Amino acid sequence: MAAPPARIRAAVVGTGAIVTGAHLPALAAHAADVELVAAVDIDPVRLDAFTTAAATDHPALGTPAGYSDLATMLERAHPDLVLLGTPPALHHRQALTALRSGAWVWCEKPLCLSLAEFDEIAAAEADGGPYTAVVAQHRYGSGAVHASTLLRDGHLGTPLVAHCQTTWHRDADYYAVDWRGRWASEGGGPTMGHGIHQTDLLLHLLGDWTEIRAMAARLVHHGIETEDVSTALVRFSGGTLATVVNSVLSPDEVSRIRIDCAEATVELTHLYGHTNDDWVYTPRPGLDDTTLVTRWRTPDGDTPSSHAAQLAGILAAMRTGTRPPSSGHDARRTLEFNAALYKAAFTGATVRAGEITPDDPHYHAMHGNHPDWAPGRAPKEAATL
């Protein structure tokens, strides 16, 4: 792969809220290294509003040209990096198209809707790039980096028990958007569309999982195909036992990870993003080493989790032709975890890492063609599961 230019040429695909509210500020934070050369959207009014806002509010990025389709944009603009902020069902095809043009890809979660799609995307990558990374901004920011280092290096002792909670609230108006709550367009319910960020962070902190047992239900939103709540019991390769809860039924909204280690408990409580202040370290009873505890509670730097924080790592990877963070094994592990959660929930079986292979229906779709959950099944029949 040829070395990127002095300023990496970036393009965005989709100009809705997530791109306008998160990707555009992230690009602007790195304007010295990035030029925004193009934007793609099928809605001309929305596209025009985005390109005008980008040029007006972030002039250092340049003025992006507007396009109505991805292929034309790739042919004319030749971006080095494509940011995908479209609905989930489009990610697989668009990522492949961008990769085959030679562009690196940074895609909103979920990267794709199945392990089969993921493996096809991975096969289109090349050594040295282009690569595809998925948005996983909760891994980044000084608080998460600090916690990850402490856990990895054993400073908190052996991780023993963990809890991962994404308990949010979504009403009927949320599901009135036609692609939400449908397997073919969203890939799953809160397990895939909401809790995936906290699950990804949990796996980032604790490493590989080995087995999972789970339940899922449709308790309130009976008009959708997917679940509106899921729970899981998980064993990690290091022996840690964890619970995972994903919900869109919870009036008191919170995102939380708690890991009880031999020497301390580390807990993160936030909603859509975290700062250093959201991380709490509690030493075990009897541990009164104030210097040690102070070091636990003092990250290097004060950077909130954000798209901008993750983008820094992607740009660095592009400069060196190395695999970016939140790609490859790390990204697939999170998707495999969700596939295994659905399989465990729908079949009642314990599912082990690595067992969902191409001959497994859950490799090709999260619902696994289960008779109570596959598209076309009357939603009320799955409501009692």
Short mmCIF file of N, CA, C and O in Angstrom, two decimals, residues 211-321:
data_model
loop_
_atom_site.label_atom_id
_atom_site.label_comp_id
_atom_site.label_asym_id
_atom_site.label_seq_id
_atom_site.Cartn_x
_atom_site.Cartn_y
_atom_site.Cartn_z
N GLU A 211 -17.16 -19.36 27.46
CA GLU A 211 -18.48 -19.94 27.35
C GLU A 211 -19.55 -18.98 27.86
O GLU A 211 -19.27 -18.07 28.64
N ILE A 212 -20.78 -19.19 27.39
CA ILE A 212 -21.87 -18.28 27.71
C ILE A 212 -23.19 -19.04 27.81
O ILE A 212 -23.43 -19.97 27.04
N ARG A 213 -24.01 -18.66 28.77
CA ARG A 213 -25.39 -19.10 28.89
C ARG A 213 -26.25 -17.84 28.90
O ARG A 213 -25.83 -16.81 29.43
N ALA A 214 -27.45 -17.91 28.35
CA ALA A 214 -28.19 -16.66 28.18
C ALA A 214 -29.70 -16.88 28.09
O ALA A 214 -30.18 -18.00 27.87
N MET A 215 -30.42 -15.77 28.25
CA MET A 215 -31.86 -15.71 28.00
C MET A 215 -32.16 -14.40 27.28
O MET A 215 -31.43 -13.42 27.43
N ALA A 216 -33.23 -14.41 26.48
CA ALA A 216 -33.68 -13.19 25.81
C ALA A 216 -35.20 -13.19 25.79
O ALA A 216 -35.84 -14.25 25.84
N ALA A 217 -35.78 -12.01 25.72
CA ALA A 217 -37.24 -11.91 25.73
C ALA A 217 -37.68 -10.66 25.00
O ALA A 217 -36.90 -9.72 24.79
N ARG A 218 -38.94 -10.67 24.61
CA ARG A 218 -39.61 -9.51 24.06
C ARG A 218 -40.75 -9.22 25.02
O ARG A 218 -41.84 -9.77 24.92
N LEU A 219 -40.52 -8.32 25.98
CA LEU A 219 -41.45 -8.12 27.09
C LEU A 219 -42.41 -6.96 26.87
O LEU A 219 -43.51 -6.97 27.41
N VAL A 220 -42.01 -5.96 26.11
CA VAL A 220 -42.82 -4.76 25.94
C VAL A 220 -43.09 -4.46 24.48
O VAL A 220 -44.23 -4.24 24.07
N HIS A 221 -42.04 -4.48 23.66
CA HIS A 221 -42.16 -4.06 22.26
C HIS A 221 -42.53 -5.27 21.40
O HIS A 221 -41.72 -5.79 20.64
N HIS A 222 -43.77 -5.68 21.49
CA HIS A 222 -44.20 -6.91 20.83
C HIS A 222 -44.30 -6.78 19.32
O HIS A 222 -44.42 -7.80 18.62
N GLY A 223 -44.26 -5.57 18.80
CA GLY A 223 -44.36 -5.39 17.36
C GLY A 223 -43.05 -5.54 16.62
O GLY A 223 -43.02 -5.47 15.39
N ILE A 224 -41.95 -5.75 17.33
CA ILE A 224 -40.66 -5.89 16.67
C ILE A 224 -40.31 -7.38 16.54
O ILE A 224 -40.96 -8.24 17.14
N GLU A 225 -39.28 -7.68 15.75
CA GLU A 225 -38.85 -9.07 15.57
C GLU A 225 -37.82 -9.50 16.61
O GLU A 225 -37.76 -10.67 16.98
N THR A 226 -37.00 -8.55 17.06
CA THR A 226 -35.87 -8.87 17.91
C THR A 226 -36.27 -8.85 19.38
O THR A 226 -37.41 -8.55 19.73
N GLU A 227 -35.31 -9.13 20.24
CA GLU A 227 -35.52 -9.04 21.68
C GLU A 227 -35.55 -7.58 22.13
O GLU A 227 -35.02 -6.70 21.43
N ASP A 228 -36.13 -7.30 23.29
CA ASP A 228 -35.95 -5.98 23.90
C ASP A 228 -35.20 -6.08 25.22
O ASP A 228 -34.95 -5.08 25.87
N VAL A 229 -34.81 -7.30 25.62
CA VAL A 229 -33.96 -7.51 26.79
C VAL A 229 -33.22 -8.83 26.62
O VAL A 229 -33.75 -9.79 26.04
N SER A 230 -31.98 -8.86 27.10
CA SER A 230 -31.22 -10.11 27.14
C SER A 230 -30.34 -10.13 28.37
O SER A 230 -29.93 -9.07 28.88
N THR A 231 -30.07 -11.32 28.88
CA THR A 231 -29.18 -11.49 30.01
C THR A 231 -28.24 -12.65 29.71
O THR A 231 -28.60 -13.58 28.98
N ALA A 232 -27.06 -12.63 30.30
CA ALA A 232 -26.10 -13.70 30.04
C ALA A 232 -25.20 -13.93 31.24
O ALA A 232 -24.92 -13.02 32.03
N LEU A 233 -24.75 -15.17 31.37
CA LEU A 233 -23.70 -15.57 32.31
C LEU A 233 -22.50 -15.99 31.47
O LEU A 233 -22.64 -16.80 30.55
N VAL A 234 -21.34 -15.46 31.80
CA VAL A 234 -20.17 -15.63 30.94
C VAL A 234 -18.97 -16.07 31.77
O VAL A 234 -18.76 -15.60 32.89
N ARG A 235 -18.19 -17.00 31.19
CA ARG A 235 -16.90 -17.37 31.77
C ARG A 235 -15.79 -16.88 30.83
O ARG A 235 -15.87 -17.07 29.61
N PHE A 236 -14.76 -16.28 31.41
CA PHE A 236 -13.61 -15.80 30.65
C PHE A 236 -12.45 -16.77 30.77
O PHE A 236 -12.39 -17.59 31.69
N SER A 237 -11.51 -16.65 29.83
CA SER A 237 -10.39 -17.59 29.80
C SER A 237 -9.54 -17.52 31.06
O SER A 237 -8.91 -18.51 31.44
N GLY A 238 -9.52 -16.37 31.72
CA GLY A 238 -8.78 -16.24 32.97
C GLY A 238 -9.54 -16.74 34.18
O GLY A 238 -9.02 -16.68 35.30
N GLY A 239 -10.77 -17.20 33.98
CA GLY A 239 -11.58 -17.73 35.08
C GLY A 239 -12.64 -16.77 35.59
O GLY A 239 -13.51 -17.18 36.37
N THR A 240 -12.59 -15.51 35.20
CA THR A 240 -13.58 -14.53 35.67
C THR A 240 -14.99 -14.96 35.27
O THR A 240 -15.22 -15.39 34.14
N LEU A 241 -15.94 -14.82 36.19
CA LEU A 241 -17.35 -15.06 35.91
C LEU A 241 -18.06 -13.71 35.83
O LEU A 241 -17.83 -12.84 36.67
N ALA A 242 -18.91 -13.55 34.83
CA ALA A 242 -19.53 -12.24 34.60
C ALA A 242 -21.01 -12.38 34.27
O ALA A 242 -21.46 -13.42 33.76
N THR A 243 -21.76 -11.33 34.56
CA THR A 243 -23.13 -11.19 34.10
C THR A 243 -23.19 -10.04 33.10
O THR A 243 -22.46 -9.06 33.23
N VAL A 244 -24.06 -10.19 32.11
CA VAL A 244 -24.27 -9.15 31.10
C VAL A 244 -25.77 -8.94 30.95
O VAL A 244 -26.51 -9.90 30.76
N VAL A 245 -26.21 -7.69 31.04
CA VAL A 245 -27.63 -7.36 30.88
C VAL A 245 -27.76 -6.25 29.85
O VAL A 245 -27.09 -5.21 29.95
N ASN A 246 -28.62 -6.46 28.84
CA ASN A 246 -28.93 -5.45 27.82
C ASN A 246 -30.43 -5.23 27.81
O ASN A 246 -31.21 -6.18 27.70
N SER A 247 -30.86 -3.98 27.93
CA SER A 247 -32.28 -3.68 28.01
C SER A 247 -32.60 -2.34 27.37
O SER A 247 -31.79 -1.41 27.44
N VAL A 248 -33.79 -2.25 26.75
CA VAL A 248 -34.32 -0.96 26.34
C VAL A 248 -35.64 -0.69 27.07
O VAL A 248 -36.48 0.06 26.61
N LEU A 249 -35.78 -1.29 28.26
CA LEU A 249 -37.02 -1.20 29.03
C LEU A 249 -36.84 -0.47 30.35
O LEU A 249 -37.76 -0.46 31.17
N SER A 250 -35.71 0.19 30.56
CA SER A 250 -35.31 0.64 31.89
C SER A 250 -35.47 2.15 32.06
O SER A 250 -34.72 2.91 31.45
N PRO A 251 -36.42 2.60 32.88
CA PRO A 251 -36.61 4.04 33.08
C PRO A 251 -35.38 4.75 33.62
O PRO A 251 -35.09 5.90 33.25
N ASP A 252 -34.65 4.09 34.52
CA ASP A 252 -33.42 4.67 35.06
C ASP A 252 -32.27 4.18 34.18
O ASP A 252 -31.76 3.08 34.35
N GLU A 253 -31.84 5.01 33.23
CA GLU A 253 -30.87 4.58 32.24
C GLU A 253 -29.44 4.67 32.79
O GLU A 253 -29.06 5.66 33.40
N VAL A 254 -28.67 3.63 32.53
CA VAL A 254 -27.29 3.62 32.97
C VAL A 254 -26.48 2.63 32.13
O VAL A 254 -27.02 1.64 31.63
N SER A 255 -25.21 2.93 31.98
CA SER A 255 -24.23 2.00 31.42
C SER A 255 -23.21 1.76 32.52
O SER A 255 -22.67 2.73 33.08
N ARG A 256 -22.92 0.50 32.80
CA ARG A 256 -22.05 0.22 33.95
C ARG A 256 -21.22 -1.03 33.71
O ARG A 256 -21.70 -2.02 33.16
N ILE A 257 -19.97 -0.96 34.12
CA ILE A 257 -19.10 -2.13 34.20
C ILE A 257 -18.46 -2.14 35.58
O ILE A 257 -17.97 -1.11 36.06
N ARG A 258 -18.52 -3.30 36.21
CA ARG A 258 -17.87 -3.47 37.51
C ARG A 258 -17.05 -4.76 37.46
O ARG A 258 -17.55 -5.79 37.02
N ILE A 259 -15.79 -4.66 37.89
CA ILE A 259 -14.92 -5.83 37.93
C ILE A 259 -14.31 -5.93 39.33
O ILE A 259 -13.60 -5.02 39.78
N ASP A 260 -14.65 -7.00 40.01
CA ASP A 260 -14.13 -7.26 41.35
C ASP A 260 -12.86 -8.10 41.23
O ASP A 260 -12.92 -9.26 40.80
N CYS A 261 -11.74 -7.52 41.57
CA CYS A 261 -10.45 -8.21 41.53
C CYS A 261 -10.01 -8.56 42.94
O CYS A 261 -10.62 -8.15 43.93
N ALA A 262 -8.92 -9.29 43.05
CA ALA A 262 -8.45 -9.73 44.37
C ALA A 262 -8.05 -8.55 45.25
O ALA A 262 -8.23 -8.58 46.47
N GLU A 263 -7.55 -7.48 44.66
CA GLU A 263 -7.05 -6.35 45.44
C GLU A 263 -7.98 -5.14 45.42
O GLU A 263 -7.86 -4.27 46.30
N ALA A 264 -8.87 -5.07 44.46
CA ALA A 264 -9.73 -3.87 44.36
C ALA A 264 -10.89 -4.14 43.42
O ALA A 264 -10.84 -5.03 42.56
N THR A 265 -11.93 -3.34 43.58
CA THR A 265 -13.03 -3.28 42.61
C THR A 265 -12.86 -2.03 41.77
O THR A 265 -12.62 -0.94 42.29
N VAL A 266 -12.96 -2.19 40.45
CA VAL A 266 -12.98 -1.05 39.56
C VAL A 266 -14.36 -0.97 38.94
O VAL A 266 -14.90 -1.98 38.48
N GLU A 267 -14.95 0.21 38.96
CA GLU A 267 -16.32 0.37 38.47
C GLU A 267 -16.42 1.61 37.61
O GLU A 267 -15.92 2.69 37.96
N LEU A 268 -17.08 1.45 36.46
CA LEU A 268 -17.39 2.55 35.56
C LEU A 268 -18.89 2.73 35.49
O LEU A 268 -19.61 1.78 35.16
N THR A 269 -19.38 3.93 35.76
CA THR A 269 -20.80 4.23 35.66
C THR A 269 -20.97 5.50 34.84
O THR A 269 -20.41 6.55 35.17
N HIS A 270 -21.74 5.40 33.75
CA HIS A 270 -21.94 6.54 32.87
C HIS A 270 -23.21 6.26 32.06
O HIS A 270 -24.03 5.44 32.45
N LEU A 271 -23.38 6.93 30.93
CA LEU A 271 -24.49 6.63 30.05
C LEU A 271 -23.98 6.45 28.62
O LEU A 271 -23.91 5.34 28.13
N TYR A 272 -23.59 7.53 27.96
CA TYR A 272 -23.15 7.44 26.57
C TYR A 272 -21.67 7.76 26.38
O TYR A 272 -21.18 7.76 25.25
N GLY A 273 -20.96 8.06 27.45
CA GLY A 273 -19.54 8.36 27.34
C GLY A 273 -18.99 8.63 28.72
O GLY A 273 -19.72 9.02 29.64
N HIS A 274 -17.68 8.43 28.91
CA HIS A 274 -17.13 8.53 30.25
C HIS A 274 -15.90 9.44 30.31
O HIS A 274 -15.23 9.69 29.30
N THR A 275 -15.65 9.94 31.52
CA THR A 275 -14.46 10.72 31.84
C THR A 275 -13.74 10.02 32.99
O THR A 275 -14.21 9.02 33.53
N ASN A 276 -12.61 10.57 33.39
CA ASN A 276 -11.89 9.99 34.52
C ASN A 276 -12.76 9.89 35.77
O ASN A 276 -12.66 8.93 36.54
N ASP A 277 -13.62 10.89 35.98
CA ASP A 277 -14.43 10.92 37.19
C ASP A 277 -15.46 9.79 37.26
O ASP A 277 -16.01 9.52 38.33
N ASP A 278 -15.74 9.15 36.15
CA ASP A 278 -16.73 8.07 36.12
C ASP A 278 -16.15 6.72 36.54
O ASP A 278 -16.88 5.75 36.67
N TRP A 279 -14.83 6.66 36.74
CA TRP A 279 -14.17 5.43 37.17
C TRP A 279 -13.88 5.49 38.67
O TRP A 279 -13.32 6.47 39.16
N VAL A 280 -14.28 4.45 39.39
CA VAL A 280 -14.11 4.40 40.84
C VAL A 280 -13.31 3.14 41.20
O VAL A 280 -13.64 2.04 40.74
N TYR A 281 -12.30 3.31 42.05
CA TYR A 281 -11.48 2.20 42.52
C TYR A 281 -11.66 2.05 44.03
O TYR A 281 -11.44 3.00 44.79
N THR A 282 -12.06 0.87 44.46
CA THR A 282 -12.28 0.59 45.87
C THR A 282 -11.34 -0.52 46.32
O THR A 282 -11.47 -1.67 45.86
N PRO A 283 -10.38 -0.23 47.20
CA PRO A 283 -9.45 -1.28 47.63
C PRO A 283 -10.14 -2.33 48.50
O PRO A 283 -11.17 -2.05 49.12
N ARG A 284 -9.59 -3.52 48.52
CA ARG A 284 -10.15 -4.58 49.37
C ARG A 284 -10.04 -4.18 50.83
O ARG A 284 -9.17 -3.38 51.22
N PRO A 285 -10.90 -4.71 51.70
CA PRO A 285 -10.80 -4.42 53.14
C PRO A 285 -9.41 -4.77 53.67
O PRO A 285 -8.85 -5.82 53.37
N GLY A 286 -8.86 -3.85 54.43
CA GLY A 286 -7.55 -4.07 55.04
C GLY A 286 -6.39 -3.55 54.22
O GLY A 286 -5.27 -3.48 54.72
N LEU A 287 -6.62 -3.17 53.00
CA LEU A 287 -5.55 -2.62 52.17
C LEU A 287 -5.51 -1.11 52.40
O LEU A 287 -6.42 -0.39 52.01
N ASP A 288 -4.45 -0.64 53.05
CA ASP A 288 -4.38 0.78 53.42
C ASP A 288 -3.15 1.47 52.83
O ASP A 288 -2.66 2.45 53.38
N ASP A 289 -2.67 0.96 51.69
CA ASP A 289 -1.54 1.58 51.01
C ASP A 289 -2.06 2.76 50.20
O ASP A 289 -2.52 2.63 49.07
N THR A 290 -2.00 3.95 50.80
CA THR A 290 -2.59 5.13 50.15
C THR A 290 -1.86 5.50 48.86
O THR A 290 -2.48 5.99 47.91
N THR A 291 -0.56 5.25 48.80
CA THR A 291 0.18 5.55 47.59
C THR A 291 -0.30 4.68 46.44
O THR A 291 -0.50 5.15 45.31
N LEU A 292 -0.51 3.40 46.73
CA LEU A 292 -0.98 2.47 45.72
C LEU A 292 -2.38 2.85 45.24
O LEU A 292 -2.65 2.91 44.04
N VAL A 293 -3.27 3.12 46.19
CA VAL A 293 -4.65 3.45 45.84
C VAL A 293 -4.70 4.76 45.05
O VAL A 293 -5.46 4.90 44.08
N THR A 294 -3.88 5.73 45.43
CA THR A 294 -3.83 6.99 44.70
C THR A 294 -3.38 6.77 43.26
O THR A 294 -3.91 7.38 42.33
N ARG A 295 -2.43 5.86 43.06
CA ARG A 295 -1.98 5.57 41.70
C ARG A 295 -3.09 4.92 40.89
O ARG A 295 -3.27 5.22 39.71
N TRP A 296 -3.87 4.04 41.50
CA TRP A 296 -5.02 3.45 40.81
C TRP A 296 -5.97 4.53 40.34
O TRP A 296 -6.55 4.45 39.25
N ARG A 297 -6.16 5.52 41.17
CA ARG A 297 -7.19 6.54 40.93
C ARG A 297 -6.68 7.71 40.11
O ARG A 297 -7.40 8.71 39.95
N THR A 298 -5.45 7.64 39.58
CA THR A 298 -4.87 8.78 38.89
C THR A 298 -4.40 8.37 37.49
O THR A 298 -3.23 7.99 37.29
N PRO A 299 -5.28 8.42 36.51
CA PRO A 299 -4.86 8.11 35.13
C PRO A 299 -3.87 9.13 34.61
O PRO A 299 -3.79 10.26 35.09
N ASP A 300 -3.10 8.70 33.61
CA ASP A 300 -2.25 9.64 32.90
C ASP A 300 -3.11 10.42 31.91
O ASP A 300 -3.68 9.84 30.99
N GLY A 301 -3.24 11.71 32.09
CA GLY A 301 -4.05 12.52 31.20
C GLY A 301 -5.50 12.56 31.62
O GLY A 301 -5.93 11.88 32.56
N ASP A 302 -6.27 13.36 30.93
CA ASP A 302 -7.69 13.54 31.23
C ASP A 302 -8.44 13.68 29.92
O ASP A 302 -8.88 14.76 29.55
N THR A 303 -8.58 12.56 29.21
CA THR A 303 -9.22 12.54 27.90
C THR A 303 -10.52 11.77 27.98
O THR A 303 -10.51 10.58 28.34
N PRO A 304 -11.67 12.38 27.69
CA PRO A 304 -12.93 11.64 27.70
C PRO A 304 -12.96 10.59 26.59
O PRO A 304 -12.26 10.71 25.58
N SER A 305 -13.78 9.57 26.78
CA SER A 305 -14.01 8.63 25.68
C SER A 305 -14.70 9.38 24.55
O SER A 305 -15.56 10.23 24.79
N SER A 306 -14.32 9.09 23.32
CA SER A 306 -14.90 9.82 22.19
C SER A 306 -14.46 9.19 20.89
O SER A 306 -13.48 8.43 20.83
N HIS A 307 -15.18 9.54 19.82
CA HIS A 307 -14.75 9.15 18.48
C HIS A 307 -13.38 9.76 18.17
O HIS A 307 -12.56 9.13 17.51
N ALA A 308 -13.16 10.98 18.63
CA ALA A 308 -11.88 11.64 18.35
C ALA A 308 -10.72 10.87 18.95
O ALA A 308 -9.65 10.76 18.35
N ALA A 309 -10.92 10.34 20.17
CA ALA A 309 -9.85 9.58 20.81
C ALA A 309 -9.53 8.32 20.03
O ALA A 309 -8.36 7.94 19.88
N GLN A 310 -10.55 7.64 19.51
CA GLN A 310 -10.30 6.44 18.73
C GLN A 310 -9.68 6.77 17.37
O GLN A 310 -8.81 6.06 16.88
N LEU A 311 -10.15 7.85 16.76
CA LEU A 311 -9.65 8.22 15.45
C LEU A 311 -8.14 8.45 15.46
O LEU A 311 -7.45 8.15 14.48
N ALA A 312 -7.62 8.93 16.57
CA ALA A 312 -6.17 9.15 16.66
C ALA A 312 -5.41 7.85 16.39
O ALA A 312 -4.40 7.84 15.68
N GLY A 313 -5.90 6.74 16.95
CA GLY A 313 -5.25 5.46 16.73
C GLY A 313 -5.38 4.97 15.31
O GLY A 313 -4.46 4.33 14.77
N ILE A 314 -6.51 5.24 14.68
CA ILE A 314 -6.71 4.81 13.29
C ILE A 314 -5.78 5.58 12.36
O ILE A 314 -5.15 5.00 11.46
N LEU A 315 -5.66 6.88 12.56
CA LEU A 315 -4.76 7.68 11.73
C LEU A 315 -3.31 7.24 11.91
O LEU A 315 -2.55 7.15 10.93
N ALA A 316 -2.94 6.91 13.14
CA ALA A 316 -1.57 6.43 13.40
C ALA A 316 -1.32 5.12 12.67
O ALA A 316 -0.25 4.89 12.11
N ALA A 317 -2.33 4.23 12.68
CA ALA A 317 -2.19 2.95 11.99
C ALA A 317 -2.06 3.14 10.48
O ALA A 317 -1.29 2.44 9.81
N MET A 318 -2.82 4.09 9.94
CA MET A 318 -2.71 4.36 8.51
C MET A 318 -1.31 4.86 8.16
O MET A 318 -0.77 4.52 7.09
N ARG A 319 -0.72 5.65 9.02
CA ARG A 319 0.61 6.19 8.75
C ARG A 319 1.66 5.07 8.71
O ARG A 319 2.65 5.17 7.99
N THR A 320 1.44 4.03 9.51
CA THR A 320 2.45 2.97 9.63
C THR A 320 2.06 1.70 8.88
O THR A 320 2.85 0.74 8.85
N GLY A 321 0.85 1.67 8.28
CA GLY A 321 0.42 0.48 7.57
C GLY A 321 0.22 -0.71 8.47
O GLY A 321 0.46 -1.86 8.08
#
